[in-house]
Amino acid sequence: LGVRAVLDVRGNPRAGRQEDMYRGKELTRALQGAGMRYEYWGDKLGEDSLDSQPEADLRRALKGALAAASPGPLCLLGHMHEPHKCHRLALASLVPPEWTVLHLMWSDHQSLCTLSHVEAQERFFADRDFFLARKAAEERSRLEDRARVAKDSGGPRRRRPDSAGPRSWRHSAVTAADAAAAGQVDDDEVVEAMTAASAAAAASGLPLLVWADLAASEWEDRLRDGNAYRIL
């Protein structure tokens, strides 16, 4: 491909488990040995900048990065292997029209393949539509469950006029039942507390994921595997 320069656009260039890809002298020397120059632009073109900076500022910073790194082909280095899961896809959409964009991916563990920008965008929109549809389905299910609980308990949840405010879901079912026996809460509040306690008990048996221990690519895999987890 004749790449002459690698522009690192990772907001945190020392994140992830691939230590050989961390920003530093070793990565710089490795790229130089392959005939490529390394430049860091994550402070201006990283994930946080993409979320917080106006598009005009991003275009200006990207134009400056391309001008400084050219002539010749160059590579934007992001966190994610797949371009449609990485913020560099959005940056590629801001590239001046005189540039041709190709996305690099591993076709297997030994060889690369290229993906056009249009194909990468199509994959992004397909993933986005999948997650939006799943979120809408989960919301419908949640509303149906709430309606079913309300129906089983005799109607919508009622609050006493002198209620001090909404009750925490952390109230145990035993406490709520004792309060109901004493006439301090109504039956609907007991049902709510018992449902919350049952959900908390079920959640305690789920696998635990620790945020600091997983790479971004592993989080993507967990989001798509259809299983439930506790997150710490």
PDB file of N, CA and C in Angstrom, residues 5-56:
ATOM      1  N   ALA A   5       3.260   7.249   6.482  1.00  0.00           N
ATOM      2  CA  ALA A   5       3.133   7.812   7.829  1.00  0.00           C
ATOM      3  C   ALA A   5       1.927   7.196   8.530  1.00  0.00           C
ATOM      4  N   VAL A   6       2.031   7.044   9.849  1.00  0.00           N
ATOM      5  CA  VAL A   6       0.932   6.555  10.688  1.00  0.00           C
ATOM      6  C   VAL A   6       0.531   7.677  11.639  1.00  0.00           C
ATOM      7  N   LEU A   7      -0.721   8.118  11.534  1.00  0.00           N
ATOM      8  CA  LEU A   7      -1.252   9.159  12.412  1.00  0.00           C
ATOM      9  C   LEU A   7      -2.075   8.480  13.504  1.00  0.00           C
ATOM     10  N   ASP A   8      -1.577   8.529  14.711  1.00  0.00           N
ATOM     11  CA  ASP A   8      -2.249   7.903  15.853  1.00  0.00           C
ATOM     12  C   ASP A   8      -3.340   8.845  16.351  1.00  0.00           C
ATOM     13  N   VAL A   9      -4.621   8.453  16.181  1.00  0.00           N
ATOM     14  CA  VAL A   9      -5.742   9.298  16.599  1.00  0.00           C
ATOM     15  C   VAL A   9      -6.447   8.714  17.820  1.00  0.00           C
ATOM     16  N   ARG A  10      -5.779   7.832  18.551  1.00  0.00           N
ATOM     17  CA  ARG A  10      -6.367   7.255  19.764  1.00  0.00           C
ATOM     18  C   ARG A  10      -6.314   8.265  20.901  1.00  0.00           C
ATOM     19  N   GLY A  11      -7.459   8.469  21.555  1.00  0.00           N
ATOM     20  CA  GLY A  11      -7.485   9.401  22.672  1.00  0.00           C
ATOM     21  C   GLY A  11      -6.578   8.953  23.804  1.00  0.00           C
ATOM     22  N   ASN A  12      -6.547   7.664  24.061  1.00  0.00           N
ATOM     23  CA  ASN A  12      -5.652   7.087  25.069  1.00  0.00           C
ATOM     24  C   ASN A  12      -4.752   6.068  24.375  1.00  0.00           C
ATOM     25  N   PRO A  13      -3.564   6.470  23.952  1.00  0.00           N
ATOM     26  CA  PRO A  13      -2.708   5.583  23.158  1.00  0.00           C
ATOM     27  C   PRO A  13      -2.011   4.497  23.966  1.00  0.00           C
ATOM     28  N   ARG A  14      -2.316   4.418  25.260  1.00  0.00           N
ATOM     29  CA  ARG A  14      -1.733   3.359  26.084  1.00  0.00           C
ATOM     30  C   ARG A  14      -2.827   2.474  26.688  1.00  0.00           C
ATOM     31  N   ALA A  15      -3.983   2.460  26.044  1.00  0.00           N
ATOM     32  CA  ALA A  15      -5.088   1.609  26.487  1.00  0.00           C
ATOM     33  C   ALA A  15      -5.080   0.311  25.700  1.00  0.00           C
ATOM     34  N   GLY A  16      -5.696  -0.726  26.263  1.00  0.00           N
ATOM     35  CA  GLY A  16      -5.783  -2.011  25.594  1.00  0.00           C
ATOM     36  C   GLY A  16      -4.687  -2.962  26.033  1.00  0.00           C
ATOM     37  N   ARG A  17      -4.772  -4.193  25.561  1.00  0.00           N
ATOM     38  CA  ARG A  17      -3.859  -5.247  26.000  1.00  0.00           C
ATOM     39  C   ARG A  17      -2.659  -5.436  25.074  1.00  0.00           C
ATOM     40  N   GLN A  18      -2.683  -4.824  23.894  1.00  0.00           N
ATOM     41  CA  GLN A  18      -1.568  -4.956  22.968  1.00  0.00           C
ATOM     42  C   GLN A  18      -0.499  -3.916  23.315  1.00  0.00           C
ATOM     43  N   GLU A  19       0.383  -4.283  24.226  1.00  0.00           N
ATOM     44  CA  GLU A  19       1.388  -3.339  24.695  1.00  0.00           C
ATOM     45  C   GLU A  19       2.340  -2.908  23.585  1.00  0.00           C
ATOM     46  N   ASP A  20       2.520  -3.758  22.584  1.00  0.00           N
ATOM     47  CA  ASP A  20       3.408  -3.376  21.487  1.00  0.00           C
ATOM     48  C   ASP A  20       2.821  -2.252  20.633  1.00  0.00           C
ATOM     49  N   MET A  21       1.520  -1.951  20.836  1.00  0.00           N
ATOM     50  CA  MET A  21       0.882  -0.860  20.098  1.00  0.00           C
ATOM     51  C   MET A  21       0.753   0.408  20.932  1.00  0.00           C
ATOM     52  N   TYR A  22       1.280   0.408  22.141  1.00  0.00           N
ATOM     53  CA  TYR A  22       1.246   1.607  22.973  1.00  0.00           C
ATOM     54  C   TYR A  22       2.122   2.697  22.339  1.00  0.00           C
ATOM     55  N   ARG A  23       1.695   3.932  22.518  1.00  0.00           N
ATOM     56  CA  ARG A  23       2.517   5.048  22.049  1.00  0.00           C
ATOM     57  C   ARG A  23       3.832   5.068  22.823  1.00  0.00           C
ATOM     58  N   GLY A  24       4.931   5.164  22.110  1.00  0.00           N
ATOM     59  CA  GLY A  24       6.232   5.195  22.768  1.00  0.00           C
ATOM     60  C   GLY A  24       7.357   4.968  21.780  1.00  0.00           C
ATOM     61  N   LYS A  25       8.571   4.901  22.300  1.00  0.00           N
ATOM     62  CA  LYS A  25       9.750   4.777  21.442  1.00  0.00           C
ATOM     63  C   LYS A  25       9.768   3.462  20.678  1.00  0.00           C
ATOM     64  N   GLU A  26       9.286   2.382  21.310  1.00  0.00           N
ATOM     65  CA  GLU A  26       9.330   1.086  20.639  1.00  0.00           C
ATOM     66  C   GLU A  26       8.437   1.068  19.402  1.00  0.00           C
ATOM     67  N   LEU A  27       7.220   1.636  19.523  1.00  0.00           N
ATOM     68  CA  LEU A  27       6.323   1.686  18.374  1.00  0.00           C
ATOM     69  C   LEU A  27       6.907   2.579  17.285  1.00  0.00           C
ATOM     70  N   THR A  28       7.472   3.710  17.684  1.00  0.00           N
ATOM     71  CA  THR A  28       8.083   4.622  16.714  1.00  0.00           C
ATOM     72  C   THR A  28       9.216   3.948  15.956  1.00  0.00           C
ATOM     73  N   ARG A  29      10.078   3.243  16.693  1.00  0.00           N
ATOM     74  CA  ARG A  29      11.207   2.569  16.048  1.00  0.00           C
ATOM     75  C   ARG A  29      10.732   1.450  15.120  1.00  0.00           C
ATOM     76  N   ALA A  30       9.711   0.716  15.551  1.00  0.00           N
ATOM     77  CA  ALA A  30       9.191  -0.376  14.730  1.00  0.00           C
ATOM     78  C   ALA A  30       8.633   0.152  13.409  1.00  0.00           C
ATOM     79  N   LEU A  31       7.916   1.253  13.477  1.00  0.00           N
ATOM     80  CA  LEU A  31       7.356   1.840  12.253  1.00  0.00           C
ATOM     81  C   LEU A  31       8.458   2.414  11.368  1.00  0.00           C
ATOM     82  N   GLN A  32       9.441   3.051  11.995  1.00  0.00           N
ATOM     83  CA  GLN A  32      10.557   3.581  11.208  1.00  0.00           C
ATOM     84  C   GLN A  32      11.301   2.459  10.490  1.00  0.00           C
ATOM     85  N   GLY A  33      11.424   1.315  11.156  1.00  0.00           N
ATOM     86  CA  GLY A  33      12.082   0.179  10.531  1.00  0.00           C
ATOM     87  C   GLY A  33      11.340  -0.330   9.306  1.00  0.00           C
ATOM     88  N   ALA A  34      10.017  -0.058   9.265  1.00  0.00           N
ATOM     89  CA  ALA A  34       9.208  -0.462   8.115  1.00  0.00           C
ATOM     90  C   ALA A  34       9.026   0.685   7.129  1.00  0.00           C
ATOM     91  N   GLY A  35       9.767   1.782   7.350  1.00  0.00           N
ATOM     92  CA  GLY A  35       9.709   2.910   6.424  1.00  0.00           C
ATOM     93  C   GLY A  35       8.546   3.846   6.640  1.00  0.00           C
ATOM     94  N   MET A  36       7.989   3.876   7.860  1.00  0.00           N
ATOM     95  CA  MET A  36       6.844   4.748   8.149  1.00  0.00           C
ATOM     96  C   MET A  36       7.154   5.682   9.318  1.00  0.00           C
ATOM     97  N   ARG A  37       6.653   6.870   9.229  1.00  0.00           N
ATOM     98  CA  ARG A  37       6.829   7.858  10.283  1.00  0.00           C
ATOM     99  C   ARG A  37       5.611   7.830  11.220  1.00  0.00           C
ATOM    100  N   TYR A  38       5.854   8.014  12.519  1.00  0.00           N
ATOM    101  CA  TYR A  38       4.767   8.006  13.509  1.00  0.00           C
ATOM    102  C   TYR A  38       4.508   9.423  13.994  1.00  0.00           C
ATOM    103  N   GLU A  39       3.224   9.804  14.037  1.00  0.00           N
ATOM    104  CA  GLU A  39       2.820  11.091  14.589  1.00  0.00           C
ATOM    105  C   GLU A  39       1.589  10.890  15.458  1.00  0.00           C
ATOM    106  N   TYR A  40       1.558  11.598  16.585  1.00  0.00           N
ATOM    107  CA  TYR A  40       0.409  11.469  17.496  1.00  0.00           C
ATOM    108  C   TYR A  40      -0.513  12.680  17.348  1.00  0.00           C
ATOM    109  N   TRP A  41      -1.797  12.405  17.056  1.00  0.00           N
ATOM    110  CA  TRP A  41      -2.813  13.446  16.905  1.00  0.00           C
ATOM    111  C   TRP A  41      -4.049  13.156  17.758  1.00  0.00           C
ATOM    112  N   GLY A  42      -3.921  12.235  18.720  1.00  0.00           N
ATOM    113  CA  GLY A  42      -5.083  11.881  19.537  1.00  0.00           C
ATOM    114  C   GLY A  42      -5.578  13.001  20.426  1.00  0.00           C
ATOM    115  N   ASP A  43      -4.703  13.980  20.724  1.00  0.00           N
ATOM    116  CA  ASP A  43      -5.145  15.108  21.549  1.00  0.00           C
ATOM    117  C   ASP A  43      -6.085  16.031  20.795  1.00  0.00           C
ATOM    118  N   LYS A  44      -6.009  16.020  19.465  1.00  0.00           N
ATOM    119  CA  LYS A  44      -6.869  16.877  18.645  1.00  0.00           C
ATOM    120  C   LYS A  44      -7.924  16.099  17.873  1.00  0.00           C
ATOM    121  N   LEU A  45      -7.668  14.808  17.641  1.00  0.00           N
ATOM    122  CA  LEU A  45      -8.579  14.012  16.812  1.00  0.00           C
ATOM    123  C   LEU A  45      -9.019  12.724  17.504  1.00  0.00           C
ATOM    124  N   GLY A  46      -8.882  12.658  18.834  1.00  0.00           N
ATOM    125  CA  GLY A  46      -9.292  11.478  19.576  1.00  0.00           C
ATOM    126  C   GLY A  46     -10.793  11.390  19.773  1.00  0.00           C
ATOM    127  N   GLU A  47     -11.218  10.347  20.484  1.00  0.00           N
ATOM    128  CA  GLU A  47     -12.652  10.129  20.704  1.00  0.00           C
ATOM    129  C   GLU A  47     -13.320  11.295  21.428  1.00  0.00           C
ATOM    130  N   ASP A  48     -12.657  11.842  22.438  1.00  0.00           N
ATOM    131  CA  ASP A  48     -13.244  12.958  23.189  1.00  0.00           C
ATOM    132  C   ASP A  48     -13.400  14.191  22.315  1.00  0.00           C
ATOM    133  N   SER A  49     -12.420  14.445  21.467  1.00  0.00           N
ATOM    134  CA  SER A  49     -12.502  15.601  20.563  1.00  0.00           C
ATOM    135  C   SER A  49     -13.663  15.440  19.587  1.00  0.00           C
ATOM    136  N   LEU A  50     -13.857  14.216  19.125  1.00  0.00           N
ATOM    137  CA  LEU A  50     -14.950  13.959  18.190  1.00  0.00           C
ATOM    138  C   LEU A  50     -16.299  14.238  18.834  1.00  0.00           C
ATOM    139  N   ASP A  51     -16.414  13.972  20.135  1.00  0.00           N
ATOM    140  CA  ASP A  51     -17.671  14.178  20.850  1.00  0.00           C
ATOM    141  C   ASP A  51     -17.882  15.632  21.254  1.00  0.00           C
ATOM    142  N   SER A  52     -16.802  16.387  21.437  1.00  0.00           N
ATOM    143  CA  SER A  52     -16.932  17.716  22.043  1.00  0.00           C
ATOM    144  C   SER A  52     -16.624  18.887  21.107  1.00  0.00           C
ATOM    145  N   GLN A  53     -15.859  18.648  20.039  1.00  0.00           N
ATOM    146  CA  GLN A  53     -15.432  19.747  19.184  1.00  0.00           C
ATOM    147  C   GLN A  53     -16.392  19.952  18.009  1.00  0.00           C
ATOM    148  N   PRO A  54     -16.578  21.206  17.586  1.00  0.00           N
ATOM    149  CA  PRO A  54     -17.383  21.459  16.377  1.00  0.00           C
ATOM    150  C   PRO A  54     -16.758  20.800  15.159  1.00  0.00           C
ATOM    151  N   GLU A  55     -17.591  20.454  14.212  1.00  0.00           N
ATOM    152  CA  GLU A  55     -17.094  19.775  13.018  1.00  0.00           C
ATOM    153  C   GLU A  55     -16.067  20.615  12.273  1.00  0.00           C
ATOM    154  N   ALA A  56     -16.265  21.936  12.243  1.00  0.00           N
ATOM    155  CA  ALA A  56     -15.322  22.811  11.538  1.00  0.00           C
ATOM    156  C   ALA A  56     -13.931  22.716  12.151  1.00  0.00           C
TER     157      ALA A  56
END
